Coordinates of C-alpha atoms in Angstrom, one line a residue:
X1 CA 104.3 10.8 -93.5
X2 CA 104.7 11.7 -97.1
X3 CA 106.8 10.4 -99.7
X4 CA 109.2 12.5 -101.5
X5 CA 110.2 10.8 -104.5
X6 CA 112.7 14.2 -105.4
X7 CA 114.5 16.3 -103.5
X8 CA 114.4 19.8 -103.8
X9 CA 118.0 20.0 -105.5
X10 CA 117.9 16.8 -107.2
X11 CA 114.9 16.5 -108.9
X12 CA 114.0 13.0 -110.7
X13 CA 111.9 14.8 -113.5
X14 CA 114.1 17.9 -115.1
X15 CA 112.7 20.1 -117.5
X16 CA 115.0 20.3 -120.0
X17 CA 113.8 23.4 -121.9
X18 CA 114.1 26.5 -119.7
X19 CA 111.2 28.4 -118.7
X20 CA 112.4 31.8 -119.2
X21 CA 114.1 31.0 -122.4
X22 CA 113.0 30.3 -125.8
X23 CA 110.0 27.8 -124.8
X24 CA 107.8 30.4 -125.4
X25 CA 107.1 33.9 -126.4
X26 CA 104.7 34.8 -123.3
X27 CA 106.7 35.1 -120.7
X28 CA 105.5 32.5 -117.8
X29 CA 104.5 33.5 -114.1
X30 CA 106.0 31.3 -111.7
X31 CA 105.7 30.6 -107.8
X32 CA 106.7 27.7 -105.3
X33 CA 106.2 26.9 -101.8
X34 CA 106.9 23.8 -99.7
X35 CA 104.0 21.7 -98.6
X36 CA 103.8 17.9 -98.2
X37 CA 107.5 18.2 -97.1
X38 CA 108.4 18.9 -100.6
X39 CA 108.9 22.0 -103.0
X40 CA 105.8 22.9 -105.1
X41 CA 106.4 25.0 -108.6
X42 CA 103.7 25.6 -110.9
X43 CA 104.0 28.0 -113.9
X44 CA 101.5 29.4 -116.5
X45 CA 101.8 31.2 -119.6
X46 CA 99.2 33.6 -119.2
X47 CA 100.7 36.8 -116.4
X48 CA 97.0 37.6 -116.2
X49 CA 96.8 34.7 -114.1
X50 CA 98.3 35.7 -110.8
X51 CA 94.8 35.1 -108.7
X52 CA 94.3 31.7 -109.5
X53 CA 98.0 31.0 -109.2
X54 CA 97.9 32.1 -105.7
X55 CA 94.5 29.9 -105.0
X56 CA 96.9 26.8 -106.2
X57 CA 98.8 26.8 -103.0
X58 CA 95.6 27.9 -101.2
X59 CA 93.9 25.0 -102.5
X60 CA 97.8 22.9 -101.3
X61 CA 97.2 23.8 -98.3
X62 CA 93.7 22.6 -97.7
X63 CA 95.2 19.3 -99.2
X64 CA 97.6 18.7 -96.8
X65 CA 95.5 19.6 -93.8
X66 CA 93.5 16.5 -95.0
X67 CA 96.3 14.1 -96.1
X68 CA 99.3 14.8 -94.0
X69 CA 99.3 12.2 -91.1
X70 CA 102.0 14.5 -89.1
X71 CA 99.1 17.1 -88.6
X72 CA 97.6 15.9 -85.7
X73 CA 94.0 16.9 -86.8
X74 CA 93.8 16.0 -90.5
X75 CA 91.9 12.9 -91.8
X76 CA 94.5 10.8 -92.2
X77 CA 96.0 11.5 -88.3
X78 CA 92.3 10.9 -87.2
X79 CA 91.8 7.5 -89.1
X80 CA 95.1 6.4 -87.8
X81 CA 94.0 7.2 -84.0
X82 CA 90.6 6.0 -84.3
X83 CA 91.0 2.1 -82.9
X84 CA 89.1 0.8 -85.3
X85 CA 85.7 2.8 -85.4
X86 CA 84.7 4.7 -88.0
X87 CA 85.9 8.3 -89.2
X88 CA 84.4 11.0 -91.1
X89 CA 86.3 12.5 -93.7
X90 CA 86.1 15.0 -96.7
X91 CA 85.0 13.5 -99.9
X92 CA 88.8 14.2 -101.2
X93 CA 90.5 12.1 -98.7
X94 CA 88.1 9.2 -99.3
X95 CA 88.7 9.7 -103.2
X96 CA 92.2 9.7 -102.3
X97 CA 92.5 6.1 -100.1
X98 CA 90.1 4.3 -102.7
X99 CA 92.6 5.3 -105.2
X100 CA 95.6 4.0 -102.8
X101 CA 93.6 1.1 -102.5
X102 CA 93.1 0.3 -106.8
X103 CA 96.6 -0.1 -106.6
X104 CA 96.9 -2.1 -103.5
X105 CA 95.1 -4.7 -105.6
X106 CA 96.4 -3.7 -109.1
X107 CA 99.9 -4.7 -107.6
X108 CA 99.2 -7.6 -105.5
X109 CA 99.5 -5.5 -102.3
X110 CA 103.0 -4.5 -103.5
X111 CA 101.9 -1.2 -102.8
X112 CA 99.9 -0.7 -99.6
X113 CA 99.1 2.9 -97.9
X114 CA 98.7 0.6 -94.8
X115 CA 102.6 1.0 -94.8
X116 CA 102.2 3.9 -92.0
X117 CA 103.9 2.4 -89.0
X118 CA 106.6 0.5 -91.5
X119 CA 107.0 4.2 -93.2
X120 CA 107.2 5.9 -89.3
X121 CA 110.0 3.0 -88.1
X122 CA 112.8 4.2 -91.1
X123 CA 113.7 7.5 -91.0
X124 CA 115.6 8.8 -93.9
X125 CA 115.0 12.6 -93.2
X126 CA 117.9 12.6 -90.0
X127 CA 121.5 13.4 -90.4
X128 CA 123.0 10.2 -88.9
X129 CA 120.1 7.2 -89.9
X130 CA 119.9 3.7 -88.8
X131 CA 118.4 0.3 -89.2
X132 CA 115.4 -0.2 -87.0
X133 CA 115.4 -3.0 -84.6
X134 CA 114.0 -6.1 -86.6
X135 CA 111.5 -7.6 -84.1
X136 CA 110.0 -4.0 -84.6
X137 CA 110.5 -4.0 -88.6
X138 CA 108.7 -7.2 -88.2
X139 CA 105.6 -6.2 -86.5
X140 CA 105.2 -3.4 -88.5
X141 CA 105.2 -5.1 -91.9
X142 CA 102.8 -7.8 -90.6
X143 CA 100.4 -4.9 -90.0
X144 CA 100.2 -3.4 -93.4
X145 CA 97.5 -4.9 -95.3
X146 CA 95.2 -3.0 -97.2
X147 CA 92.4 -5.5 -96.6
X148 CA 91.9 -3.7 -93.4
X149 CA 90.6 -0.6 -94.6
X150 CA 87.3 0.1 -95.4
X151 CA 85.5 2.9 -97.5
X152 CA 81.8 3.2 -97.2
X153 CA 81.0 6.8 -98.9
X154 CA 83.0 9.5 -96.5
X155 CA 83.3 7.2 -93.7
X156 CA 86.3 5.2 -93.4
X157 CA 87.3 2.1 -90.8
X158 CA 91.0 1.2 -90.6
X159 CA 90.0 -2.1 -88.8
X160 CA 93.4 -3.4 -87.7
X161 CA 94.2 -1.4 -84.8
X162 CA 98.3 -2.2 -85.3
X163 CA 98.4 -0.6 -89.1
X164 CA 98.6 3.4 -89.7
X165 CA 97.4 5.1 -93.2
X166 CA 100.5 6.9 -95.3
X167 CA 99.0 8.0 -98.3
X168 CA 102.3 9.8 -99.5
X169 CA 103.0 7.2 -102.2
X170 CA 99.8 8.6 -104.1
X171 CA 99.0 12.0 -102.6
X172 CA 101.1 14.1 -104.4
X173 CA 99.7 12.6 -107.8
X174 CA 96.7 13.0 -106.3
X175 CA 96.7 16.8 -105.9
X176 CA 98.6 17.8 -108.4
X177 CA 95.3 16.5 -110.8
X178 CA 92.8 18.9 -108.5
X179 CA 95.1 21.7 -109.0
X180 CA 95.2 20.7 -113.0
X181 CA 91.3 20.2 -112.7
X182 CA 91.2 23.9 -110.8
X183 CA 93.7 25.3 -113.4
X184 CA 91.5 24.5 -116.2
X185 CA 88.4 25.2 -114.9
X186 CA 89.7 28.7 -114.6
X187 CA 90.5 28.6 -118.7
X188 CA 94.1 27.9 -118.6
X189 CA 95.3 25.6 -121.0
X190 CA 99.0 25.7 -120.6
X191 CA 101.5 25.3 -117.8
X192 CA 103.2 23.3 -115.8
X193 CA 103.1 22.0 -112.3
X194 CA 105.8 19.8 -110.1
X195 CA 105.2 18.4 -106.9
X196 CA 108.4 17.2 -106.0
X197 CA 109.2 15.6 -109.2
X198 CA 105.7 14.7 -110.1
X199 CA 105.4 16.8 -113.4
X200 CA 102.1 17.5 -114.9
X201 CA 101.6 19.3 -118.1
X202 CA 99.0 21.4 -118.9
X203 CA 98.2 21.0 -122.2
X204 CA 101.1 21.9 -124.1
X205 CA 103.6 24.7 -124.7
X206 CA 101.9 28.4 -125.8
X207 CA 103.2 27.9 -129.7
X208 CA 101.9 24.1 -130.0
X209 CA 105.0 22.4 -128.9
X210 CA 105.3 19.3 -126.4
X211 CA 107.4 19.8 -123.3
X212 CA 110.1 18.2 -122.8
X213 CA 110.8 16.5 -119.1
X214 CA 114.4 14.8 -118.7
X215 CA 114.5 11.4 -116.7
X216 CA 117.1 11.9 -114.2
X217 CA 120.5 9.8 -113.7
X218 CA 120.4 7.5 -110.9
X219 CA 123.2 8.9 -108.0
X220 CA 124.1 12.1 -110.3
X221 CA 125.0 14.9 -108.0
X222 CA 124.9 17.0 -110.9
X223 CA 121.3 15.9 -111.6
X224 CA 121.9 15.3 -114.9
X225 CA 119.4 13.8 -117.0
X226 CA 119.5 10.1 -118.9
X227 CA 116.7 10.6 -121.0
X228 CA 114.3 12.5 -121.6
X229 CA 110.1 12.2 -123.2
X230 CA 108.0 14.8 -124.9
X231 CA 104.7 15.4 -123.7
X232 CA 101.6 17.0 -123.9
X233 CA 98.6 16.9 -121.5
X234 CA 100.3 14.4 -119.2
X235 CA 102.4 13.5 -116.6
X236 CA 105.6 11.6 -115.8
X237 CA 106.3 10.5 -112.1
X238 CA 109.4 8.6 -110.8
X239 CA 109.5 6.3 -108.3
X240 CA 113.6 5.9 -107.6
X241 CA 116.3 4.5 -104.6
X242 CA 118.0 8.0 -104.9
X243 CA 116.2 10.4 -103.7
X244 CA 116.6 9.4 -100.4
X245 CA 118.6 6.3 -98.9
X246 CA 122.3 5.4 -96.6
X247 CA 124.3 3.0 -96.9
X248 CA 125.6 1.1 -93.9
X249 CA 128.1 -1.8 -94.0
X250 CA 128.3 -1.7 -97.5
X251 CA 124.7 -2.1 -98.5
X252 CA 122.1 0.8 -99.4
X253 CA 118.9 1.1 -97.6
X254 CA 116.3 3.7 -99.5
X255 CA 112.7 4.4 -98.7
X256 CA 110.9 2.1 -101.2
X257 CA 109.9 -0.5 -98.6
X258 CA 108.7 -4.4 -99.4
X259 CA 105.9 -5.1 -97.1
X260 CA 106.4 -8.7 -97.2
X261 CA 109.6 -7.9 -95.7
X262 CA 109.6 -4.7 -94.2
X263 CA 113.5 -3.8 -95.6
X264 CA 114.0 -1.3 -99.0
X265 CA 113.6 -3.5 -102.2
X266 CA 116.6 -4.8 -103.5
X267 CA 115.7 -5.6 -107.1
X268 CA 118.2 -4.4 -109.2
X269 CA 115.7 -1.6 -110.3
X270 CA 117.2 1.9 -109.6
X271 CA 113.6 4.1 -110.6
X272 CA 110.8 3.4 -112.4
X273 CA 109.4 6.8 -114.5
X274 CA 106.0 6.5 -115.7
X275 CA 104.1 8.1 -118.2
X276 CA 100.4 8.7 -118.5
X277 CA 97.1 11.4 -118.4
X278 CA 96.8 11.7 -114.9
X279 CA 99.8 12.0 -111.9
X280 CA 97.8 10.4 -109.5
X281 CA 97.7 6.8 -111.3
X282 CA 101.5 8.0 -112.1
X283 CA 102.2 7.6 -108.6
X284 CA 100.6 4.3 -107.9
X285 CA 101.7 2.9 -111.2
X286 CA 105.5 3.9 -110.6
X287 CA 105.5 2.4 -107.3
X288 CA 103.9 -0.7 -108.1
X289 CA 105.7 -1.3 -111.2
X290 CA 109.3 -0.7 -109.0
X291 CA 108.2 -3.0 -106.4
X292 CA 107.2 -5.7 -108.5
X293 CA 110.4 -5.9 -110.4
X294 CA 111.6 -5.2 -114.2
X295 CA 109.6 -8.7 -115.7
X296 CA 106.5 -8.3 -113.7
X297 CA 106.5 -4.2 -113.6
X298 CA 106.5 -4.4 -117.2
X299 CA 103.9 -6.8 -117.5
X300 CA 101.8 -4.5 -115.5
X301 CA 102.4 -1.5 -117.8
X302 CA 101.8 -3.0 -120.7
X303 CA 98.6 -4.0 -119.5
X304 CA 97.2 -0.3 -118.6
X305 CA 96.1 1.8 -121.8
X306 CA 97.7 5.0 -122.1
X307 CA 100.7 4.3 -119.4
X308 CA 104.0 3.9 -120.4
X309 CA 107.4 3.7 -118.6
X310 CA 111.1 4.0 -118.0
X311 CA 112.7 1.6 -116.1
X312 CA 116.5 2.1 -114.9
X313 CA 118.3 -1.3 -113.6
X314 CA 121.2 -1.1 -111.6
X315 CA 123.4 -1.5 -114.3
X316 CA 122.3 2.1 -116.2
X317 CA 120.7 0.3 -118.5
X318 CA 117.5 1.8 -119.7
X319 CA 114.2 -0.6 -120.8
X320 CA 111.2 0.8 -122.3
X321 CA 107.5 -0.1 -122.6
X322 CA 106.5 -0.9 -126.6
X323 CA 105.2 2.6 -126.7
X324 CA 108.3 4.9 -126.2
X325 CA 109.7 6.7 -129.1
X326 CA 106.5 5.8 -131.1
X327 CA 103.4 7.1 -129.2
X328 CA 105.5 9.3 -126.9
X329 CA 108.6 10.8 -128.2
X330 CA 111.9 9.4 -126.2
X331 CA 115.9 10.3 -126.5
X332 CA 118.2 8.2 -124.4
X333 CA 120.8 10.9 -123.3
X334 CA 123.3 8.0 -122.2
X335 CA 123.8 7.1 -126.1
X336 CA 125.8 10.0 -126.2
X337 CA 128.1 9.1 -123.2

């Protein structure tokens, strides 16, 4: 099951400056499609470029047939039925879970892509959702640990036989740096691609300039933006209670879950958007930072060179790691409210 952290409508990373407009003098080539439940849009400058465009959402594709645990036959689906033996898989997939698993330890197990059955038992994507019985929210949360998965070169043992891989909270990240890595193997050095929110820059605009990517406002309709950064060569990710969530008896329930508890956080964060070079550690540093809470999340960044982040409390109020506005370029858009 993967993690959309945007939805198609509502995006939580907005480009601010229009593609078709003055951004650039080369007019850009553009195409989307929807894989890993989400909408994928990647442009380039270049309109020479319409082959290895095309092989982006090839190369999608093959991605998802690896990652996505609700193809029956990818990696991920075969790890999670294997009872505990080993299972082959493509280099990428085990790339992918060592990654999920850095960050399982970076964050203390605050973020966990043994989450699969917690992830299977709340189900934001139906029209009338519900709380899941507790004695089953339970059992599912004592089952993630990311302990129990083991990488040994492309073989990989999930050796709890109760937990179940989701590697949605990384993935995207994950391939939008292969297409990148494709993209510029190919000579392209500017562009843009956006997984759902996750926004990676390829190099910088055709004339020199940084993009600029807007921060979303929590629960605008309008999908207005709060802020926004400037960048070049990087990416910024969000990790927010937004994008998807219900309330029910006066409380909201979104799909950023505690493990420890098996229930959404309630933390007075409302999104966590993280800068850095690659979207991949953008994922796993977004989620880790919102699940461990303002203090400790921004202990965390502080500690990683080159990251930087955007933290949005309940209360609109926007707090910044040391390096916004001085190494990357930052205008609160709620100043002018």
């Amino acid at each position: 099951m993967f993690i959309k952290k945007a939805s198609v409508l509502c995006l939580s990373v907005l480009l601010l400056c229009p593609f078709f407009s003055a951004c650039s003098k080369t007019e850009p080539i553009q195409q989307s499609g929807f894989y890993f439940d989400t909408v994928i849009t990647i442009t380039l400058y270049d309109p020479s470029k319409t082959a290895e465009l095309e092989h982006c959402f090839e190369l999608a594709s093959l991605y998802e047939s690896y990652f996505s645990a609700s193809i029956p036959d990818s990696d991920i689906s075969k790890i999670n039925d294997s009872a505990g033996t080993p299972v082959w898989v493509h280099e990428e997939t085990a790339e992918l879970i060592k990654k999920g698993l850095y960050y399982g330890k970076l964050s203390g197990g605050k973020f966990d892509i043994t989450i699969g059955k917690l992830t299977s038992l709340w189900d934001f994507h139906t029209d009338t959702p519900d709380i899941p019985d507790a004695a089953a929210i339970a059992k599912a949360a004592a089952a993630a640990d990311y302990h129990h998965v083991m990488v040994n070169g492309n073989e990989v043992t999930l050796t709890d036989k109760e937990a179940a891989l989701d590697t949605g909270g990384i993935a995207k990240g994950y391939i939008a740096d292969r297409l990148k890595e494709y993209l510029l193997s190919q000579g392209i050095t500017s562009g843009l691609i956006n997984l759902g929110g996750n926004v990676l820059a390829i190099g910088s605009k055709t004339n020199g300039d940084a993009y600029t990517i807007g921060i979303q406002k929590p629960f605008d309709d309008t999908g207005a933006s709060i802020a926004s950064v400037q960048i070049r060569d990087q990416t910024v990710v969000t990790s927010g209670i937004y994008e998807r969530s219900f309330e029910k008896d006066g409380r909201l329930y979104h799909h950023i879950l505690d493990t420890d508890t098996g229930y959404p956080y309630d933390n007075g964060l409302f999104s966590v958007s993280v800068i850095c070079p690659d979207s991949a550690d953008g994922d796993g540093l977004s989620t880790s930072c919102f699940s461990l809470g303002l203090e400790d999340g921004m202990e965390l960044i502080e500690s990683i060179e080159n990251a930087e982040a955007v933290f949005i409390t309940s209360d609109y109020q926007l707090h910044c790691s040391s390096g916004i506005g001085t190494k990357i370029p930052f205008q609160n858009l709620s100043e002018a409210d």
